PDB file of C-alpha atoms in Angstrom:
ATOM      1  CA  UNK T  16       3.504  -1.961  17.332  1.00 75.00           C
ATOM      2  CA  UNK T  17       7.348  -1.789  17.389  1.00 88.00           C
ATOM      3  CA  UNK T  18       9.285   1.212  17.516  1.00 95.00           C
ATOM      4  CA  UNK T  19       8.989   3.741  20.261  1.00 97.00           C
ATOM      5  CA  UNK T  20       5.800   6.216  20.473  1.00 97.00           C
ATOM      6  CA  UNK T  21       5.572   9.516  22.034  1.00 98.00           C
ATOM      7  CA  UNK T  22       1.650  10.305  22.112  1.00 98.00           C
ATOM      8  CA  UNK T  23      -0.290  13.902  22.984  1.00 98.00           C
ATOM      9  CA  UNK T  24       2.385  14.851  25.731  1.00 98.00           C
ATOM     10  CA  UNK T  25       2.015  17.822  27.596  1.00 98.00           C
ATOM     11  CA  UNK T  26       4.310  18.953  30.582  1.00 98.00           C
ATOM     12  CA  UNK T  27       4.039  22.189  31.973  1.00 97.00           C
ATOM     13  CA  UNK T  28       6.650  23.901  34.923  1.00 96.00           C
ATOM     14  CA  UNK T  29       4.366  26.082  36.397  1.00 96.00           C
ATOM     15  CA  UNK T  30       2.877  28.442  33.668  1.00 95.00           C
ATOM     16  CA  UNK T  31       5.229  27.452  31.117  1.00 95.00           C
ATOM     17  CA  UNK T  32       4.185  24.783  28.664  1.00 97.00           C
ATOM     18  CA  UNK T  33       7.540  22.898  27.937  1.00 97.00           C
ATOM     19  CA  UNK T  34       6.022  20.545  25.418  1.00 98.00           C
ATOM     20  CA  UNK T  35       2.507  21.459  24.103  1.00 97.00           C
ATOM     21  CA  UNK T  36       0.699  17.982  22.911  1.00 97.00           C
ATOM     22  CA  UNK T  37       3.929  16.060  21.562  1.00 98.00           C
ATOM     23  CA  UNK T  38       2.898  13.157  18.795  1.00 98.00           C
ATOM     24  CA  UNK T  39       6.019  11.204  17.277  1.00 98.00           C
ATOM     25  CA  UNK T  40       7.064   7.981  16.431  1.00 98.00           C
ATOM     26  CA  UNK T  41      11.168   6.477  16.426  1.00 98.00           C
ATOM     27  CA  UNK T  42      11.448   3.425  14.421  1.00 97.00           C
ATOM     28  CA  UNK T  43      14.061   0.509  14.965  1.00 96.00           C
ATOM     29  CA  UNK T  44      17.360   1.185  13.521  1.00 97.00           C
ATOM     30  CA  UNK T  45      17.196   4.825  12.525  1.00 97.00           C
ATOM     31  CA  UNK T  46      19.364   7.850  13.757  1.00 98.00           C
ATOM     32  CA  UNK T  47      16.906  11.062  13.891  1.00 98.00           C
ATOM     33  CA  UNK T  48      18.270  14.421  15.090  1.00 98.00           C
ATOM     34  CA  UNK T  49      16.241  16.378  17.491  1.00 98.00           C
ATOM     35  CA  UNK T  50      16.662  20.442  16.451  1.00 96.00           C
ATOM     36  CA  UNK T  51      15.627  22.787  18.376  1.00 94.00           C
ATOM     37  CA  UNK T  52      16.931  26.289  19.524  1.00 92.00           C
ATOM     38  CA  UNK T  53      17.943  26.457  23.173  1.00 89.00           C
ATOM     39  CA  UNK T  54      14.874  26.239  25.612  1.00 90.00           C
ATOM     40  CA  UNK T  55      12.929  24.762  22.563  1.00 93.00           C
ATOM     41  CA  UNK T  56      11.838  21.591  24.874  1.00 95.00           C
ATOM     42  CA  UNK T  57      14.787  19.139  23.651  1.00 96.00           C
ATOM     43  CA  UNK T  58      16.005  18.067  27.105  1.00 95.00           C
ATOM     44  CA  UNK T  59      12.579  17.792  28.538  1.00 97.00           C
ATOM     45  CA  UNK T  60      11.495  15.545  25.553  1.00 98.00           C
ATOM     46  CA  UNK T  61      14.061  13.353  25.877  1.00 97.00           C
ATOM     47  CA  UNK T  62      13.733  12.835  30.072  1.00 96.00           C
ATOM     48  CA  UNK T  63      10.084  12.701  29.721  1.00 96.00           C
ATOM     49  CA  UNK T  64      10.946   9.610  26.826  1.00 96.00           C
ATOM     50  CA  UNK T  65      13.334   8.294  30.023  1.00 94.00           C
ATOM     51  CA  UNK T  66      11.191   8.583  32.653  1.00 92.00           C
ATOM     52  CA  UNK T  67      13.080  10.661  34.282  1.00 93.00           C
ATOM     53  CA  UNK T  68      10.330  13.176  34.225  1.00 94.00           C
ATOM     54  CA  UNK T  69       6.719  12.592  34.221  1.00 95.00           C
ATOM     55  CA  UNK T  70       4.395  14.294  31.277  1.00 96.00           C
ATOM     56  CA  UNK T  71       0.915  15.982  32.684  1.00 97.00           C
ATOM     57  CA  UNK T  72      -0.357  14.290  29.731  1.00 97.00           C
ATOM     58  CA  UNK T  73      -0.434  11.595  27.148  1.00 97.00           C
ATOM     59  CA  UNK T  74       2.000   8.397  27.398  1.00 96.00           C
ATOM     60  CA  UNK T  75       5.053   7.351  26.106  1.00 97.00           C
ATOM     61  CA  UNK T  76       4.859   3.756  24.952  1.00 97.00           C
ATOM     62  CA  UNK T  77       7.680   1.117  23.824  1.00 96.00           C
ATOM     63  CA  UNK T  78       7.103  -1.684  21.220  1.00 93.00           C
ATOM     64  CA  UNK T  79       3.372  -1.652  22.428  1.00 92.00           C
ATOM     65  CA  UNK T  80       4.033  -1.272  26.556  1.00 94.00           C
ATOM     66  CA  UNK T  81       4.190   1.989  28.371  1.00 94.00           C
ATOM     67  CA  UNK T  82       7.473   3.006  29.594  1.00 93.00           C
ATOM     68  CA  UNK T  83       6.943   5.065  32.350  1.00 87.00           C
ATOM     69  CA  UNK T  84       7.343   2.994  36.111  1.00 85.00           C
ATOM     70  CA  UNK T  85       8.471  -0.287  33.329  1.00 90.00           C
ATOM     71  CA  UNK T  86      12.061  -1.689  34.507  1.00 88.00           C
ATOM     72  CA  UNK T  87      12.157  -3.614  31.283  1.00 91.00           C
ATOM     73  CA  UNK T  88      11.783  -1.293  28.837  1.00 92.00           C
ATOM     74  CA  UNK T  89      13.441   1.466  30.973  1.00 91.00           C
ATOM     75  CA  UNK T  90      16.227  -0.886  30.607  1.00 92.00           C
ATOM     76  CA  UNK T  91      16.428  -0.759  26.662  1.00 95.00           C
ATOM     77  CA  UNK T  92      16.607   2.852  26.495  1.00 96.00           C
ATOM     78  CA  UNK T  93      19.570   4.660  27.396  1.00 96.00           C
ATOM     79  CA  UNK T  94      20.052   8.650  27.957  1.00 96.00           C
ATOM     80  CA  UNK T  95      23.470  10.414  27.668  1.00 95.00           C
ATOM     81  CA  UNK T  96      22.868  14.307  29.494  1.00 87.00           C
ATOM     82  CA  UNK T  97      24.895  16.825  30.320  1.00 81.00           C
ATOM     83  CA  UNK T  98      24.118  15.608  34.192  1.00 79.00           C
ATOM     84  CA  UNK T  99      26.403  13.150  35.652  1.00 80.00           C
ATOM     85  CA  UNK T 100      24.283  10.658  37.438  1.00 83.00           C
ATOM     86  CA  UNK T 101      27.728   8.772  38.824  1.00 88.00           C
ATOM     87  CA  UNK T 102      29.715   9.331  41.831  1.00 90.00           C
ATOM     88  CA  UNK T 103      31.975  11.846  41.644  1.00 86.00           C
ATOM     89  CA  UNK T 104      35.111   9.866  43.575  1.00 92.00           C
ATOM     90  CA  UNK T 105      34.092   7.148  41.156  1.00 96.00           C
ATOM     91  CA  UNK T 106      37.144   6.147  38.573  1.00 97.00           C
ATOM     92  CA  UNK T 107      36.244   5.874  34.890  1.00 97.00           C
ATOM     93  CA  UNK T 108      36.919   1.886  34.878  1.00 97.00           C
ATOM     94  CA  UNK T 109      35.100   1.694  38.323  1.00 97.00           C
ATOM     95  CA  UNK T 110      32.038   3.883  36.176  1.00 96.00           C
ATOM     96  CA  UNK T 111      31.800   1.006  33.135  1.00 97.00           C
ATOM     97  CA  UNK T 112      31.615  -1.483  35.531  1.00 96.00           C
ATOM     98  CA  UNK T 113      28.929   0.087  37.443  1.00 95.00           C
ATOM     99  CA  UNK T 114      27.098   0.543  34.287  1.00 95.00           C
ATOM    100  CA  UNK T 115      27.478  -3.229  33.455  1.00 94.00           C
ATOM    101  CA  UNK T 116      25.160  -3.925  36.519  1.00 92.00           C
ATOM    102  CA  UNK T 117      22.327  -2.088  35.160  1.00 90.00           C
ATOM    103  CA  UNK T 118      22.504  -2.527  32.162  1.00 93.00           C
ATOM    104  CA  UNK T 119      23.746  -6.586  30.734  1.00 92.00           C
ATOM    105  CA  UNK T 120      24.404  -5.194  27.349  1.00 95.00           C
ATOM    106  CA  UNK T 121      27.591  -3.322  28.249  1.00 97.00           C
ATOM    107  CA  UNK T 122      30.221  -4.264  26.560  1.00 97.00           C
ATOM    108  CA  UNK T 123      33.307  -2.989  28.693  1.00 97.00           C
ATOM    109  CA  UNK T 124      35.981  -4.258  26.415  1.00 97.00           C
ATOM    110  CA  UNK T 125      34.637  -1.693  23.698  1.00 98.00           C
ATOM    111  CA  UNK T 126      34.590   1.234  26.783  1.00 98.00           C
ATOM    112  CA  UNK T 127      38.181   0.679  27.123  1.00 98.00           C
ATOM    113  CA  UNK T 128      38.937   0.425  23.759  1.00 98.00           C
ATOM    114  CA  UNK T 129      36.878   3.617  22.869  1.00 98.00           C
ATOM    115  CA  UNK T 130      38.250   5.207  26.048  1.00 98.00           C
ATOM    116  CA  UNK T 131      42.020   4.481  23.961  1.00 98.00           C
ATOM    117  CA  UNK T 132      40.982   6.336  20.847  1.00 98.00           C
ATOM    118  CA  UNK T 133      39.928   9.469  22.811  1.00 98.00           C
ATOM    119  CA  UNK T 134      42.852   9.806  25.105  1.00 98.00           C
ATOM    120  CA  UNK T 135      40.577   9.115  28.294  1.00 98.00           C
ATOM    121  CA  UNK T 136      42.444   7.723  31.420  1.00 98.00           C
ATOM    122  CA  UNK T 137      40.646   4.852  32.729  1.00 98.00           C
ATOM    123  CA  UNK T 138      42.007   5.999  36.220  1.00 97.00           C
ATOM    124  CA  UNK T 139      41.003   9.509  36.121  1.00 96.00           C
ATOM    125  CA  UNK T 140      38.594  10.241  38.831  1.00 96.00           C
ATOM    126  CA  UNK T 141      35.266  11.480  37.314  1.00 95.00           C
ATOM    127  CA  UNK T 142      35.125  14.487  39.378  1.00 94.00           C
ATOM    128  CA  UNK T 143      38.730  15.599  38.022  1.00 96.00           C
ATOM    129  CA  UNK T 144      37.890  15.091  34.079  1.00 95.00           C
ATOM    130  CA  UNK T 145      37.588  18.958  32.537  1.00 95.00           C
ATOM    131  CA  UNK T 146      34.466  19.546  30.394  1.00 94.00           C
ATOM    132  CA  UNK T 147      35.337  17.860  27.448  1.00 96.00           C
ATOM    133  CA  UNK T 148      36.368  14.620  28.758  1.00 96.00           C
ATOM    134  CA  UNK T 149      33.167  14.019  31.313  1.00 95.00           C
ATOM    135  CA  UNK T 150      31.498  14.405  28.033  1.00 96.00           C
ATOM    136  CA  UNK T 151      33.894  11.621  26.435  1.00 97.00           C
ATOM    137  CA  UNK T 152      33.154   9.670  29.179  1.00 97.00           C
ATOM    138  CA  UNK T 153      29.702   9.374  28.517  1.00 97.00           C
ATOM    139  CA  UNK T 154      30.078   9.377  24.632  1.00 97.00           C
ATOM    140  CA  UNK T 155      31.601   6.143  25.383  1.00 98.00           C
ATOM    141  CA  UNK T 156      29.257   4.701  27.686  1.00 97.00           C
ATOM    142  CA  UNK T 157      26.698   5.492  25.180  1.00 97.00           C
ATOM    143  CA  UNK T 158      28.363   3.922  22.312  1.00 98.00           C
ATOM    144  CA  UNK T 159      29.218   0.996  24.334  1.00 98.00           C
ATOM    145  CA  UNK T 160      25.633   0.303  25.963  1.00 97.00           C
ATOM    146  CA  UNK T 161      24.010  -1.950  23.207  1.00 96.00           C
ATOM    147  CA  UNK T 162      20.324  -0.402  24.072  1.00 97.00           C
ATOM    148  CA  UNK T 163      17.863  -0.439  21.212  1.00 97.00           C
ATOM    149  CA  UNK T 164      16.988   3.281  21.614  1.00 98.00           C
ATOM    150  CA  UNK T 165      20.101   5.642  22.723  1.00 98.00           C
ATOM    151  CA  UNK T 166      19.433   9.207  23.662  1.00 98.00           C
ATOM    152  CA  UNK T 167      22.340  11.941  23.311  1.00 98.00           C
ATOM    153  CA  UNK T 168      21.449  15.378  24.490  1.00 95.00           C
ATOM    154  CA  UNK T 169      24.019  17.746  23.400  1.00 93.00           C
ATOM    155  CA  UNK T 170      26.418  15.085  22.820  1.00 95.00           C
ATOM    156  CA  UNK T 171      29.892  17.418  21.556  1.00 93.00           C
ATOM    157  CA  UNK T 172      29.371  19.976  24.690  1.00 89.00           C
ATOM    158  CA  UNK T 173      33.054  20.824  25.563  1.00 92.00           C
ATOM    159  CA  UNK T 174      34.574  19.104  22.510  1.00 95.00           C
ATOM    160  CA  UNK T 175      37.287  20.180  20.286  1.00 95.00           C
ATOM    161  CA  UNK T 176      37.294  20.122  16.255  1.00 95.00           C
ATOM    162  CA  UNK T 177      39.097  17.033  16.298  1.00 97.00           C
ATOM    163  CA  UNK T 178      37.354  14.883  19.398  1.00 97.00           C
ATOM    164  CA  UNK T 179      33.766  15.918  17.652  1.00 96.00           C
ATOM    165  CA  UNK T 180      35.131  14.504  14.283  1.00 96.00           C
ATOM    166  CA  UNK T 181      35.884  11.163  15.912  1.00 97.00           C
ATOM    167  CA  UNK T 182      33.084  11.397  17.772  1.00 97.00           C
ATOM    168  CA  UNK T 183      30.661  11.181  14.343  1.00 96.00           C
ATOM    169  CA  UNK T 184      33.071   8.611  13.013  1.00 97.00           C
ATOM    170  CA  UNK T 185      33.005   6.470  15.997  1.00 98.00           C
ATOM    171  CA  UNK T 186      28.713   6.401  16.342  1.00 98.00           C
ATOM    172  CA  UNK T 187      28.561   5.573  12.125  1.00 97.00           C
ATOM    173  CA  UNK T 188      30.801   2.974  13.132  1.00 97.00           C
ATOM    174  CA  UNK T 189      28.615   1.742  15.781  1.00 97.00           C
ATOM    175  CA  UNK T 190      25.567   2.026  14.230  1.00 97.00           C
ATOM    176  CA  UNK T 191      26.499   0.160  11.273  1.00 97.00           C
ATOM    177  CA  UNK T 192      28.288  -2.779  13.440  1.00 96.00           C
ATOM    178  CA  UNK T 193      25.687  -2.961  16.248  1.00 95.00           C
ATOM    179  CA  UNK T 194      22.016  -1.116  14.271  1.00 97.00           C
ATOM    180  CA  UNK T 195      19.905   1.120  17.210  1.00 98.00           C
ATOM    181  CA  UNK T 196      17.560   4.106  16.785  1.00 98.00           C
ATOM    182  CA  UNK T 197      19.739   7.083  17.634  1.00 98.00           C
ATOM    183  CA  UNK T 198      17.751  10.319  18.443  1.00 98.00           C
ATOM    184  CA  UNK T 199      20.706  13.388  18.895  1.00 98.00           C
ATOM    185  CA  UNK T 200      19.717  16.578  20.742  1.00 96.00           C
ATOM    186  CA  UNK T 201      21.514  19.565  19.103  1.00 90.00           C
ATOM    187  CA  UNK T 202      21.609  22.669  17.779  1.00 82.00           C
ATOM    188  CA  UNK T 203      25.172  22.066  16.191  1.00 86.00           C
ATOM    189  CA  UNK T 204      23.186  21.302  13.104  1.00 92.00           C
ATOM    190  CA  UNK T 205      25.792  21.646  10.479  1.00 91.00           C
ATOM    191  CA  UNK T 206      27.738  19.221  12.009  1.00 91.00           C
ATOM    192  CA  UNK T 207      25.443  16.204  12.459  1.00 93.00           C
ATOM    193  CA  UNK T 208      23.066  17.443   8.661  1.00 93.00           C
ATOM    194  CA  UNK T 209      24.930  14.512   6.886  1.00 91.00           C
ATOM    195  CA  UNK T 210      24.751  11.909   9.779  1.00 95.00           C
ATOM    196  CA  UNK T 211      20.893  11.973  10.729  1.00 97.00           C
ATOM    197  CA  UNK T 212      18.281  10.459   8.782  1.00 97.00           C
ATOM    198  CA  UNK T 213      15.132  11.866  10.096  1.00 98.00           C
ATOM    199  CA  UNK T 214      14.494  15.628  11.067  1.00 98.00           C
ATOM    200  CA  UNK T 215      12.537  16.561  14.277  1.00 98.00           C
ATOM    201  CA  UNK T 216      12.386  20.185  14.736  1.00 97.00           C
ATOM    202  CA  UNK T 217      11.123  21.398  17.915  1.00 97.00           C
ATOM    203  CA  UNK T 218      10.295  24.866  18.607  1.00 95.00           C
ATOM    204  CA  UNK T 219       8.583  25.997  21.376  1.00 95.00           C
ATOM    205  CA  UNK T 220       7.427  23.234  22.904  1.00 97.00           C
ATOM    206  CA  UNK T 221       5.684  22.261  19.418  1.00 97.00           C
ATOM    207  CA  UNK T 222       6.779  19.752  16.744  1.00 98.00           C
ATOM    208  CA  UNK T 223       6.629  21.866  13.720  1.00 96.00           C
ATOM    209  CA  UNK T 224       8.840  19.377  11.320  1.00 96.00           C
ATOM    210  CA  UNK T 225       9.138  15.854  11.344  1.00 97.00           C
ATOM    211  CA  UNK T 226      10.077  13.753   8.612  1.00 96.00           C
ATOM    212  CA  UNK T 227      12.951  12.335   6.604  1.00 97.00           C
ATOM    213  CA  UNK T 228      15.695  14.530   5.919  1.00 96.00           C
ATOM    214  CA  UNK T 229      15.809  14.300   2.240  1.00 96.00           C
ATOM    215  CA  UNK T 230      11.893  14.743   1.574  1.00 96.00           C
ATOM    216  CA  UNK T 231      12.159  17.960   4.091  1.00 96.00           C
ATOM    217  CA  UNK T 232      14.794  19.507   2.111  1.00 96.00           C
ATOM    218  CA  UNK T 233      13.251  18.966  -0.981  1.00 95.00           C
ATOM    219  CA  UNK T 234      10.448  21.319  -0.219  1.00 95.00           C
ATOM    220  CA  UNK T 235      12.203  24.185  -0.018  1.00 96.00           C
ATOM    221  CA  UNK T 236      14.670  26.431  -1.812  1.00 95.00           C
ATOM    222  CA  UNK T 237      16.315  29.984  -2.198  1.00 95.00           C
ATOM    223  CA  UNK T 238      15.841  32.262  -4.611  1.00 96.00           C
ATOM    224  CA  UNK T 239      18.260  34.793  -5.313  1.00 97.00           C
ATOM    225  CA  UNK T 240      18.451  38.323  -7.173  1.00 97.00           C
ATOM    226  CA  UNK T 241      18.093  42.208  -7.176  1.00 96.00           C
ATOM    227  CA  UNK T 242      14.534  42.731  -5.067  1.00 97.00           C
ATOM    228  CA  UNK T 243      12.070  43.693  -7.594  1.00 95.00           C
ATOM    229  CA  UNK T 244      12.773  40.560  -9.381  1.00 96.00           C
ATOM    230  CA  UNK T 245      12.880  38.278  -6.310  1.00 96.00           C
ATOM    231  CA  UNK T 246       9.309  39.770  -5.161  1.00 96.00           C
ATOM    232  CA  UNK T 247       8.056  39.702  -8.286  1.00 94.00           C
ATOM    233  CA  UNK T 248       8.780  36.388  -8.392  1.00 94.00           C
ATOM    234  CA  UNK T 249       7.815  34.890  -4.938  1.00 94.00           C
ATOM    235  CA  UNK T 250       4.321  36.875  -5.231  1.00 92.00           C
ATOM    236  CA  UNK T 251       2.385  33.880  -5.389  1.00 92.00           C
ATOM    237  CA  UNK T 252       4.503  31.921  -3.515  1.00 94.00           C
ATOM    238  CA  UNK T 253       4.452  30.784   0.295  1.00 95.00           C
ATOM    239  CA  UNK T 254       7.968  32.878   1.399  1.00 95.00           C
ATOM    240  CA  UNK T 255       8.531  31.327   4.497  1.00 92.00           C
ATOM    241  CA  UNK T 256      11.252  34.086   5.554  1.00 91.00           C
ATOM    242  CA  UNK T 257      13.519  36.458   3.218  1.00 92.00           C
ATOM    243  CA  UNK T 258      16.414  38.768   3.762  1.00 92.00           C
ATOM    244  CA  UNK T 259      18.375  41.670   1.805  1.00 94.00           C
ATOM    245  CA  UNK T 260      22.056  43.062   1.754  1.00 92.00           C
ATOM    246  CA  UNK T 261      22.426  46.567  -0.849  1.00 92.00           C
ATOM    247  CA  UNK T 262      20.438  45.557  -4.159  1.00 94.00           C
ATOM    248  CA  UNK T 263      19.826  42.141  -3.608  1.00 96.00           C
ATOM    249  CA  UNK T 264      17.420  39.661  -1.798  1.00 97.00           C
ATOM    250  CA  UNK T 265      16.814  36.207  -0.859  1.00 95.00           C
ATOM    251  CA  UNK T 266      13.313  34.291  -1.012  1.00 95.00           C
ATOM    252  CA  UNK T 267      13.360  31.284   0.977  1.00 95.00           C
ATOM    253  CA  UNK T 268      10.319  29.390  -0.336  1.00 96.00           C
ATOM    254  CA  UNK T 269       8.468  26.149   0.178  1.00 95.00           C
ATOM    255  CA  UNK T 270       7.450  24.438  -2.980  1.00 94.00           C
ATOM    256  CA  UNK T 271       8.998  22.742  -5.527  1.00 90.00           C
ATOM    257  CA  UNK T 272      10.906  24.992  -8.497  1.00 88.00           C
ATOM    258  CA  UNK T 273      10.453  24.741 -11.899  1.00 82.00           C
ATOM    259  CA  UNK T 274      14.099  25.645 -13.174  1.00 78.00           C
ATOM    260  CA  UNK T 275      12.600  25.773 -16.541  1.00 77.00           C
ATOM    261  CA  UNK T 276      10.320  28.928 -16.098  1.00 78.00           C
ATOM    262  CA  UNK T 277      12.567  30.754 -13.892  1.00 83.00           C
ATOM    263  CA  UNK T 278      13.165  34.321 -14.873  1.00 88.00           C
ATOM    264  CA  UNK T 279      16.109  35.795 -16.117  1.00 89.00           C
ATOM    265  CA  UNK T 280      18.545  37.268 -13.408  1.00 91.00           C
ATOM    266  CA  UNK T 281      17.459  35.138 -10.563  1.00 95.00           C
ATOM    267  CA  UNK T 282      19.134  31.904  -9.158  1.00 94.00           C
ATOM    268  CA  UNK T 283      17.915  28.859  -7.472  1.00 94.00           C
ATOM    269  CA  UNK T 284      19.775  27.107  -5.076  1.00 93.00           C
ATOM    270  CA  UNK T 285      19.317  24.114  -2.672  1.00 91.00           C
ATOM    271  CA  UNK T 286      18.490  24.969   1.005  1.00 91.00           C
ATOM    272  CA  UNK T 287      21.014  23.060   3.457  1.00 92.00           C
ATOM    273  CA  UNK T 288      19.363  21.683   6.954  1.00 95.00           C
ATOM    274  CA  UNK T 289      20.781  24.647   9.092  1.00 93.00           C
ATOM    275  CA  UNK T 290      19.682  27.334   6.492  1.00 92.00           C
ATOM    276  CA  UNK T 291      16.493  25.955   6.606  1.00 94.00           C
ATOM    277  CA  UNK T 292      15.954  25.379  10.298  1.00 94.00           C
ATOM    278  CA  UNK T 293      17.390  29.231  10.965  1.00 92.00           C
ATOM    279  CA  UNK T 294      14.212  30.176   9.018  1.00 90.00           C
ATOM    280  CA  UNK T 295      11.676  27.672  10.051  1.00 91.00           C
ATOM    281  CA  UNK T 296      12.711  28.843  14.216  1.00 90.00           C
ATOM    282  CA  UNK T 297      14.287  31.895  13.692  1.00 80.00           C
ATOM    283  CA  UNK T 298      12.518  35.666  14.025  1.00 55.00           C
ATOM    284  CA  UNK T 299       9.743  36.050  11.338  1.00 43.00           C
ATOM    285  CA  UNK T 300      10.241  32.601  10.558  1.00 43.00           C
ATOM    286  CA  UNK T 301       7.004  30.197   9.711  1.00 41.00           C
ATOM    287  CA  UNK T 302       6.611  28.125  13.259  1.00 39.00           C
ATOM    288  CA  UNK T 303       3.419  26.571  12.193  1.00 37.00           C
TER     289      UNK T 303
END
């Protein structure tokens, strides 16, 4: 089976369980985001997909071979993290040509060109780059690795307005010249709604979302108006977390509204993908 399979993983740090029986499947070609609150499991998802950490339990398996202790398939997946696996004395240009010997598919004239349109020196020691540009320079290996499945945990940490702009501009660009399944680690989920096309939300070590993003947010939706109305309302309904300021209250429900019935005084609106994810993780939200 193609695509890249993530089956009943468990990994636990002593009496923590980091991720509690983990089923999910990343098809070719796709870019899924990853959401999850800090501590949710992201990280250890994503180095347990790597390799770089071993799961207790189940398997992670690639186009129908595991991955785990598997040079070849290792080598089509690649992880961007906020640890620097490179030598700190190590120039950038001295760092993309060290990644072209493990991996073939790095294409160095893109590094440098990518490396231009950030405003990262090529001859800056790796040690010496501030926050945000040791994150550039791994944004830019990333984009320039040509790996069928590329990981990026946290990918803006340290980056202005304007670098995390280019940023999303740069990987639609790369996507659409050079397709690969993109999974993004974040909780920056504003930023990346109208990029991602799938939805993984993690929360507690447990999947509790996982599907396109479109046919997630069209199961869900606010109601708005003075409290009586809104409870009267959302009696029969599954609220899946609400809220009030002075006279007024919010139902966020999951279901599908019928504008045609609703009562007079309330409002229906659309729930966006951070609105929705504050309430599905959040205190008193519905984590099942």
């Amino acid at each position: 089976m193609k695509g890249l399979s993530v089956t009943n993983v468990t990994k636990r740090f002593g009496d923590i369980t980091a991720l509690d029986r983990i089923n999910l499947y990343f098809g070719e070609n796709r870019i899924y985001g990853l959401l999850g609150r800090n501590g949710a499991g992201k990280t250890t998802l994503l180095n347990t997909i790597t390799g770089r950490i071993f799961a207790d339990e189940g398997s992670v398996i690639l186009d129908g071979s595991p991955v785990t202790e598997n040079e070849s398939n290792l080598s089509r997946i690649f992880m961007m993290s906020e640890s620097n696996y490179y030598p700190e004395n190590m120039k950038v240009a001295d760092a993309f040509r060290w990644t072209g010997e493990f991996y073939d598919s790095f294409d160095r004239d893109r590094a440098v060109e990518l490396s231009g349109r950030f405003g990262l020196s090529l001859n800056k020691k790796i040690k010496s780059l501030s926050t945000g540009y040791g994150t550039i320079f791994k944004l830019v290996t990333a984009l320039s690795v040509n790996v069928p499945y590329i990981l990026l945990d946290e990918p803006v940490l340290g980056l202005d307005a304007n670098h995390r702009d280019l940023f999303y501009r740069v990987l639609i660009e790369t996507y659409s010249e050079n397709p690969a399944t993109y999974i993004i680690s974040t909780h920056l989920i504003e930023e990346v709604s109208g990029i991602i096309e799938d939805v993984v939300i993690i929360n507690k070590g447990r999947i509790i979302r996982n599907e396109p993003r479109e046919s997630l947010l069209s199961k869900y939706y606010c109601v708005t108006g003075h409290i009586s109305a809104v409870d009267e309302f959302a009696r029969d309904k599954k609220v899946i977390a609400s809220e009030t300021l002075g006279g007024l209250k919010n139902a966020y429900i999951e279901g599908t509204p019928d504008k045609r019935s609703m009562p007079e005084g309330l409002s229906i609106s659309r729930m966006d993908l951070q609105k929705l994810f504050i309430q599905l993780t959040g205190e008193g939200g519905n984590m099942q």
